[in-house]
Amino acid sequence: MPHRSPKVPIRPQPGRRELTDRINRAFETSDIDEIRHAIGNAIRRYNISDIAKVSGLQRPTIYRAFEGDLKHPNFKTVLSVLDGTPALFGEAD
């Protein structure tokens, strides 16, 4: 009998509204790390290549800005990524 690894429960993905609320709460704190983390969590729901295409940024730039790099993203990067994820703000997926 083959050895099976224990099943890890799958956590449900947060909905668009919850992601938007998290980003808004992060902006209310004015903490750049919290803002970066909230946006990073939200963009994981999308294809980074699509966000890169829409935002005009390269994929590595997006990953570095929101995936734990200690250097903070510039505001242009933040706005470009938010522009590239319109589904977060009520438009169709």
CSV table of N, CA, C and O in Angstrom, one decimal:
chain,number,residue,atom,x,y,z
A,1,MET,N,0.8,-1.2,0.0
A,1,MET,CA,0.0,0.0,0.0
A,1,MET,C,0.9,1.2,0.0
A,1,MET,O,1.8,1.4,0.8
A,2,PRO,N,0.7,2.2,-0.9
A,2,PRO,CA,1.5,3.4,-1.0
A,2,PRO,C,1.3,4.3,0.2
A,2,PRO,O,0.2,4.3,0.7
A,3,HIS,N,2.4,5.0,0.6
A,3,HIS,CA,2.3,5.9,1.7
A,3,HIS,C,1.6,7.2,1.2
A,3,HIS,O,2.0,7.8,0.2
A,4,ARG,N,0.6,7.6,1.9
A,4,ARG,CA,-0.1,8.9,1.6
A,4,ARG,C,0.2,9.9,2.6
A,4,ARG,O,0.3,9.7,3.8
A,5,SER,N,0.5,11.1,2.1
A,5,SER,CA,0.7,12.2,3.0
A,5,SER,C,-0.6,12.7,3.6
A,5,SER,O,-1.7,12.6,2.9
A,6,PRO,N,-0.6,13.2,4.8
A,6,PRO,CA,-1.9,13.7,5.4
A,6,PRO,C,-2.5,14.8,4.5
A,6,PRO,O,-1.7,15.7,4.0
A,7,LYS,N,-3.8,14.8,4.4
A,7,LYS,CA,-4.4,15.9,3.6
A,7,LYS,C,-4.5,17.2,4.5
A,7,LYS,O,-4.9,17.1,5.6
A,8,VAL,N,-4.1,18.2,3.8
A,8,VAL,CA,-4.2,19.5,4.5
A,8,VAL,C,-5.5,20.2,4.0
A,8,VAL,O,-5.8,20.2,2.9
A,9,PRO,N,-6.3,20.7,5.0
A,9,PRO,CA,-7.5,21.3,4.6
A,9,PRO,C,-7.3,22.5,3.7
A,9,PRO,O,-6.3,23.3,3.9
A,10,ILE,N,-8.1,22.7,2.7
A,10,ILE,CA,-7.9,23.8,1.8
A,10,ILE,C,-8.7,25.0,2.4
A,10,ILE,O,-9.9,24.8,2.6
A,11,ARG,N,-8.1,26.1,2.5
A,11,ARG,CA,-8.7,27.3,3.0
A,11,ARG,C,-9.5,28.0,1.9
A,11,ARG,O,-8.9,28.1,0.8
A,12,PRO,N,-10.7,28.4,2.1
A,12,PRO,CA,-11.4,29.1,1.0
A,12,PRO,C,-10.6,30.4,0.7
A,12,PRO,O,-10.1,31.1,1.6
A,13,GLN,N,-10.6,30.8,-0.6
A,13,GLN,CA,-10.0,32.0,-1.0
A,13,GLN,C,-10.9,33.2,-0.6
A,13,GLN,O,-12.1,33.1,-0.7
A,14,PRO,N,-10.3,34.3,-0.2
A,14,PRO,CA,-11.2,35.4,0.2
A,14,PRO,C,-11.8,36.0,-1.1
A,14,PRO,O,-11.3,35.9,-2.2
A,15,GLY,N,-13.0,36.5,-0.9
A,15,GLY,CA,-13.8,37.1,-2.1
A,15,GLY,C,-13.2,38.5,-2.4
A,15,GLY,O,-12.4,39.1,-1.6
A,16,ARG,N,-13.7,39.0,-3.5
A,16,ARG,CA,-13.3,40.4,-3.9
A,16,ARG,C,-13.5,41.4,-2.9
A,16,ARG,O,-12.7,42.3,-2.6
A,17,ARG,N,-14.7,41.4,-2.3
A,17,ARG,CA,-15.1,42.4,-1.3
A,17,ARG,C,-14.1,42.3,-0.1
A,17,ARG,O,-13.7,43.3,0.4
A,18,GLU,N,-13.8,41.1,0.4
A,18,GLU,CA,-12.9,41.0,1.5
A,18,GLU,C,-11.5,41.5,1.2
A,18,GLU,O,-10.9,42.1,2.0
A,19,LEU,N,-11.0,41.2,0.0
A,19,LEU,CA,-9.7,41.7,-0.4
A,19,LEU,C,-9.7,43.2,-0.5
A,19,LEU,O,-8.7,43.8,0.0
A,20,THR,N,-10.7,43.8,-1.0
A,20,THR,CA,-10.8,45.2,-1.1
A,20,THR,C,-10.9,45.8,0.3
A,20,THR,O,-10.2,46.8,0.6
A,21,ASP,N,-11.6,45.2,1.2
A,21,ASP,CA,-11.7,45.7,2.6
A,21,ASP,C,-10.3,45.7,3.2
A,21,ASP,O,-9.9,46.6,4.0
A,22,ARG,N,-9.6,44.6,3.0
A,22,ARG,CA,-8.2,44.4,3.6
A,22,ARG,C,-7.3,45.5,3.1
A,22,ARG,O,-6.5,46.1,3.9
A,23,ILE,N,-7.4,45.8,1.8
A,23,ILE,CA,-6.5,46.9,1.3
A,23,ILE,C,-6.9,48.2,1.8
A,23,ILE,O,-6.1,49.0,2.3
A,24,ASN,N,-8.2,48.5,1.9
A,24,ASN,CA,-8.7,49.8,2.5
A,24,ASN,C,-8.2,49.9,4.0
A,24,ASN,O,-7.8,51.0,4.4
A,25,ARG,N,-8.4,48.8,4.7
A,25,ARG,CA,-7.9,48.9,6.1
A,25,ARG,C,-6.4,49.1,6.2
A,25,ARG,O,-6.0,49.9,7.1
A,26,ALA,N,-5.7,48.5,5.3
A,26,ALA,CA,-4.2,48.7,5.3
A,26,ALA,C,-3.9,50.2,5.0
A,26,ALA,O,-3.0,50.8,5.7
A,27,PHE,N,-4.6,50.8,4.1
A,27,PHE,CA,-4.3,52.2,3.8
A,27,PHE,C,-4.7,53.1,5.0
A,27,PHE,O,-4.0,54.1,5.2
A,28,GLU,N,-5.7,52.7,5.7
A,28,GLU,CA,-6.1,53.5,6.9
A,28,GLU,C,-5.0,53.5,8.0
A,28,GLU,O,-4.9,54.4,8.7
A,29,THR,N,-4.1,52.4,8.0
A,29,THR,CA,-3.1,52.4,9.0
A,29,THR,C,-1.9,53.2,8.6
A,29,THR,O,-1.0,53.5,9.4
A,30,SER,N,-1.7,53.6,7.3
A,30,SER,CA,-0.6,54.3,6.8
A,30,SER,C,0.7,53.5,6.9
A,30,SER,O,1.8,54.1,6.9
A,31,ASP,N,0.6,52.2,7.2
A,31,ASP,CA,1.8,51.4,7.3
A,31,ASP,C,2.1,50.8,6.0
A,31,ASP,O,1.4,49.9,5.5
A,32,ILE,N,3.2,51.2,5.4
A,32,ILE,CA,3.6,50.7,4.0
A,32,ILE,C,3.7,49.2,3.9
A,32,ILE,O,3.3,48.6,2.9
A,33,ASP,N,4.3,48.6,5.0
A,33,ASP,CA,4.4,47.1,5.0
A,33,ASP,C,3.0,46.4,5.0
A,33,ASP,O,2.8,45.4,4.3
A,34,GLU,N,2.1,47.0,5.7
A,34,GLU,CA,0.8,46.4,5.8
A,34,GLU,C,0.0,46.6,4.4
A,34,GLU,O,-0.6,45.7,4.0
A,35,ILE,N,0.2,47.8,3.8
A,35,ILE,CA,-0.4,48.1,2.5
A,35,ILE,C,0.2,47.1,1.5
A,35,ILE,O,-0.5,46.5,0.7
A,36,ARG,N,1.5,47.0,1.5
A,36,ARG,CA,2.2,46.1,0.5
A,36,ARG,C,1.7,44.6,0.7
A,36,ARG,O,1.5,43.9,-0.3
A,37,HIS,N,1.6,44.2,1.9
A,37,HIS,CA,1.1,42.8,2.2
A,37,HIS,C,-0.3,42.6,1.8
A,37,HIS,O,-0.6,41.6,1.2
A,38,ALA,N,-1.2,43.6,2.0
A,38,ALA,CA,-2.6,43.5,1.6
A,38,ALA,C,-2.7,43.4,0.1
A,38,ALA,O,-3.5,42.6,-0.5
A,39,ILE,N,-2.0,44.3,-0.6
A,39,ILE,CA,-2.0,44.2,-2.1
A,39,ILE,C,-1.4,42.9,-2.6
A,39,ILE,O,-1.9,42.3,-3.5
A,40,GLY,N,-0.3,42.5,-2.0
A,40,GLY,CA,0.3,41.2,-2.4
A,40,GLY,C,-0.6,40.0,-2.2
A,40,GLY,O,-0.7,39.2,-3.1
A,41,ASN,N,-1.4,40.0,-1.1
A,41,ASN,CA,-2.4,38.9,-1.0
A,41,ASN,C,-3.5,39.0,-2.1
A,41,ASN,O,-3.9,38.0,-2.6
A,42,ALA,N,-3.9,40.2,-2.4
A,42,ALA,CA,-4.9,40.4,-3.4
A,42,ALA,C,-4.5,40.0,-4.8
A,42,ALA,O,-5.2,39.3,-5.5
A,43,ILE,N,-3.3,40.3,-5.2
A,43,ILE,CA,-2.8,40.0,-6.5
A,43,ILE,C,-2.5,38.6,-6.7
A,43,ILE,O,-2.5,38.1,-7.9
A,44,ARG,N,-2.3,37.8,-5.7
A,44,ARG,CA,-2.1,36.4,-5.8
A,44,ARG,C,-3.3,35.7,-6.4
A,44,ARG,O,-3.2,34.6,-6.9
A,45,ARG,N,-4.4,36.3,-6.3
A,45,ARG,CA,-5.7,35.7,-6.9
A,45,ARG,C,-5.7,35.8,-8.4
A,45,ARG,O,-6.5,35.2,-9.1
A,46,TYR,N,-4.8,36.6,-9.0
A,46,TYR,CA,-4.8,36.9,-10.4
A,46,TYR,C,-3.5,36.4,-11.1
A,46,TYR,O,-2.5,36.1,-10.4
A,47,ASN,N,-3.5,36.3,-12.4
A,47,ASN,CA,-2.3,35.9,-13.1
A,47,ASN,C,-1.4,37.1,-13.2
A,47,ASN,O,-1.8,38.2,-13.7
A,48,ILE,N,-0.2,37.0,-12.6
A,48,ILE,CA,0.7,38.1,-12.6
A,48,ILE,C,1.1,38.6,-14.0
A,48,ILE,O,1.3,39.8,-14.2
A,49,SER,N,1.1,37.7,-15.0
A,49,SER,CA,1.4,38.1,-16.3
A,49,SER,C,0.4,39.0,-16.9
A,49,SER,O,0.7,40.0,-17.6
A,50,ASP,N,-0.9,38.8,-16.5
A,50,ASP,CA,-2.0,39.7,-17.0
A,50,ASP,C,-1.9,41.0,-16.3
A,50,ASP,O,-2.0,42.1,-16.9
A,51,ILE,N,-1.6,41.0,-15.0
A,51,ILE,CA,-1.4,42.3,-14.3
A,51,ILE,C,-0.2,43.1,-14.9
A,51,ILE,O,-0.3,44.3,-15.1
A,52,ALA,N,0.9,42.4,-15.2
A,52,ALA,CA,2.0,43.0,-15.8
A,52,ALA,C,1.7,43.7,-17.1
A,52,ALA,O,2.1,44.8,-17.4
A,53,LYS,N,0.9,42.9,-17.9
A,53,LYS,CA,0.6,43.5,-19.2
A,53,LYS,C,-0.3,44.7,-19.1
A,53,LYS,O,0.0,45.7,-19.8
A,54,VAL,N,-1.3,44.7,-18.3
A,54,VAL,CA,-2.2,45.8,-18.1
A,54,VAL,C,-1.5,47.0,-17.4
A,54,VAL,O,-1.7,48.2,-17.8
A,55,SER,N,-0.6,46.7,-16.5
A,55,SER,CA,0.0,47.8,-15.7
A,55,SER,C,1.3,48.4,-16.4
A,55,SER,O,1.7,49.4,-16.1
A,56,GLY,N,1.8,47.6,-17.4
A,56,GLY,CA,3.0,48.1,-18.0
A,56,GLY,C,4.3,47.8,-17.2
A,56,GLY,O,5.3,48.3,-17.6
A,57,LEU,N,4.2,47.0,-16.2
A,57,LEU,CA,5.3,46.6,-15.4
A,57,LEU,C,5.8,45.2,-15.7
A,57,LEU,O,5.0,44.4,-16.2
A,58,GLN,N,7.0,44.9,-15.4
A,58,GLN,CA,7.5,43.6,-15.6
A,58,GLN,C,7.1,42.7,-14.4
A,58,GLN,O,7.0,43.2,-13.3
A,59,ARG,N,6.9,41.4,-14.7
A,59,ARG,CA,6.5,40.5,-13.6
A,59,ARG,C,7.5,40.5,-12.4
A,59,ARG,O,7.0,40.6,-11.3
A,60,PRO,N,8.8,40.5,-12.7
A,60,PRO,CA,9.7,40.5,-11.5
A,60,PRO,C,9.6,41.8,-10.6
A,60,PRO,O,9.7,41.7,-9.4
A,61,THR,N,9.2,42.9,-11.3
A,61,THR,CA,9.0,44.1,-10.5
A,61,THR,C,7.8,44.0,-9.6
A,61,THR,O,7.8,44.4,-8.4
A,62,ILE,N,6.8,43.3,-10.1
A,62,ILE,CA,5.6,43.1,-9.3
A,62,ILE,C,5.9,42.2,-8.1
A,62,ILE,O,5.5,42.4,-7.0
A,63,TYR,N,6.6,41.1,-8.4
A,63,TYR,CA,6.9,40.1,-7.4
A,63,TYR,C,7.8,40.8,-6.3
A,63,TYR,O,7.5,40.6,-5.1
A,64,ARG,N,8.8,41.5,-6.7
A,64,ARG,CA,9.7,42.2,-5.7
A,64,ARG,C,8.9,43.2,-4.9
A,64,ARG,O,9.2,43.3,-3.7
A,65,ALA,N,8.0,43.9,-5.5
A,65,ALA,CA,7.3,45.0,-4.8
A,65,ALA,C,6.4,44.4,-3.7
A,65,ALA,O,6.2,45.1,-2.7
A,66,PHE,N,5.8,43.2,-3.9
A,66,PHE,CA,4.7,42.8,-3.0
A,66,PHE,C,5.0,41.4,-2.4
A,66,PHE,O,4.1,40.9,-1.7
A,67,GLU,N,6.1,40.8,-2.6
A,67,GLU,CA,6.3,39.5,-2.1
A,67,GLU,C,7.4,39.4,-1.1
A,67,GLU,O,8.2,38.4,-1.1
A,68,GLY,N,7.6,40.4,-0.3
A,68,GLY,CA,8.5,40.3,0.9
A,68,GLY,C,9.9,40.9,0.7
A,68,GLY,O,10.7,40.8,1.6
A,69,ASP,N,10.1,41.5,-0.5
A,69,ASP,CA,11.4,42.2,-0.6
A,69,ASP,C,11.4,43.3,0.4
A,69,ASP,O,10.4,44.0,0.6
A,70,LEU,N,12.5,43.6,1.1
A,70,LEU,CA,12.5,44.6,2.1
A,70,LEU,C,12.4,46.0,1.6
A,70,LEU,O,12.1,46.9,2.3
A,71,LYS,N,12.8,46.2,0.3
A,71,LYS,CA,12.7,47.5,-0.3
A,71,LYS,C,11.2,47.8,-0.6
A,71,LYS,O,10.5,47.0,-1.2
A,72,HIS,N,10.7,48.9,-0.2
A,72,HIS,CA,9.3,49.3,-0.5
A,72,HIS,C,9.1,49.7,-1.9
A,72,HIS,O,10.0,50.3,-2.5
A,73,PRO,N,8.0,49.3,-2.5
A,73,PRO,CA,7.7,49.7,-3.9
A,73,PRO,C,7.4,51.2,-3.9
A,73,PRO,O,7.0,51.8,-2.9
A,74,ASN,N,7.7,51.8,-5.1
A,74,ASN,CA,7.4,53.2,-5.2
A,74,ASN,C,5.9,53.4,-5.5
A,74,ASN,O,5.2,52.4,-5.8
A,75,PHE,N,5.4,54.5,-5.3
A,75,PHE,CA,3.9,54.7,-5.4
A,75,PHE,C,3.4,54.5,-6.8
A,75,PHE,O,2.3,54.0,-7.0
A,76,LYS,N,4.2,54.8,-7.8
A,76,LYS,CA,3.8,54.5,-9.2
A,76,LYS,C,3.6,53.0,-9.4
A,76,LYS,O,2.7,52.6,-10.1
A,77,THR,N,4.5,52.2,-8.8
A,77,THR,CA,4.3,50.7,-8.9
A,77,THR,C,3.0,50.3,-8.2
A,77,THR,O,2.2,49.5,-8.8
A,78,VAL,N,2.7,50.8,-7.1
A,78,VAL,CA,1.5,50.5,-6.3
A,78,VAL,C,0.3,50.8,-7.2
A,78,VAL,O,-0.6,50.0,-7.4
A,79,LEU,N,0.2,52.0,-7.7
A,79,LEU,CA,-0.9,52.5,-8.5
A,79,LEU,C,-1.0,51.7,-9.8
A,79,LEU,O,-2.2,51.3,-10.2
A,80,SER,N,0.1,51.4,-10.4
A,80,SER,CA,0.0,50.6,-11.7
A,80,SER,C,-0.5,49.2,-11.4
A,80,SER,O,-1.4,48.7,-12.2
A,81,VAL,N,-0.1,48.5,-10.3
A,81,VAL,CA,-0.7,47.2,-10.0
A,81,VAL,C,-2.1,47.3,-9.7
A,81,VAL,O,-2.9,46.4,-10.1
A,82,LEU,N,-2.5,48.3,-8.9
A,82,LEU,CA,-4.0,48.4,-8.6
A,82,LEU,C,-4.8,48.7,-9.9
A,82,LEU,O,-5.9,48.2,-10.0
A,83,ASP,N,-4.2,49.4,-10.8
A,83,ASP,CA,-4.9,49.7,-12.1
A,83,ASP,C,-5.0,48.4,-12.9
A,83,ASP,O,-6.0,48.2,-13.6
A,84,GLY,N,-4.0,47.5,-12.7
A,84,GLY,CA,-4.0,46.2,-13.4
A,84,GLY,C,-4.9,45.1,-12.8
A,84,GLY,O,-5.0,44.1,-13.4
A,85,THR,N,-5.6,45.4,-11.7
A,85,THR,CA,-6.5,44.5,-11.1
A,85,THR,C,-7.8,45.1,-10.9
A,85,THR,O,-8.3,45.2,-9.8
A,86,PRO,N,-8.5,45.5,-12.0
A,86,PRO,CA,-9.8,46.2,-11.8
A,86,PRO,C,-10.9,45.3,-11.2
A,86,PRO,O,-11.8,45.8,-10.7
A,87,ALA,N,-10.7,44.0,-11.3
A,87,ALA,CA,-11.7,43.1,-10.7
A,87,ALA,C,-11.9,43.3,-9.2
A,87,ALA,O,-12.9,43.0,-8.7
A,88,LEU,N,-10.8,43.8,-8.6
A,88,LEU,CA,-10.9,44.0,-7.2
A,88,LEU,C,-11.9,45.1,-6.8
A,88,LEU,O,-12.4,45.1,-5.7
A,89,PHE,N,-12.1,46.0,-7.8
A,89,PHE,CA,-12.9,47.1,-7.5
A,89,PHE,C,-14.2,47.1,-8.2
A,89,PHE,O,-14.8,48.1,-8.5
A,90,GLY,N,-14.8,45.9,-8.4
A,90,GLY,CA,-16.1,45.8,-8.8
A,90,GLY,C,-16.3,45.5,-10.3
A,90,GLY,O,-17.5,45.2,-10.7
A,91,GLU,N,-15.3,45.5,-11.1
A,91,GLU,CA,-15.5,45.1,-12.5
A,91,GLU,C,-15.5,43.6,-12.7
A,91,GLU,O,-15.0,42.9,-11.8
A,92,ALA,N,-16.0,43.1,-13.8
A,92,ALA,CA,-16.1,41.7,-14.0
A,92,ALA,C,-14.7,41.0,-13.9
A,92,ALA,O,-13.7,41.5,-14.4
A,93,ASP,N,-14.7,39.8,-13.4
A,93,ASP,CA,-13.5,38.9,-13.4
A,93,ASP,C,-13.0,38.5,-14.7
A,93,ASP,O,-13.7,38.3,-15.6
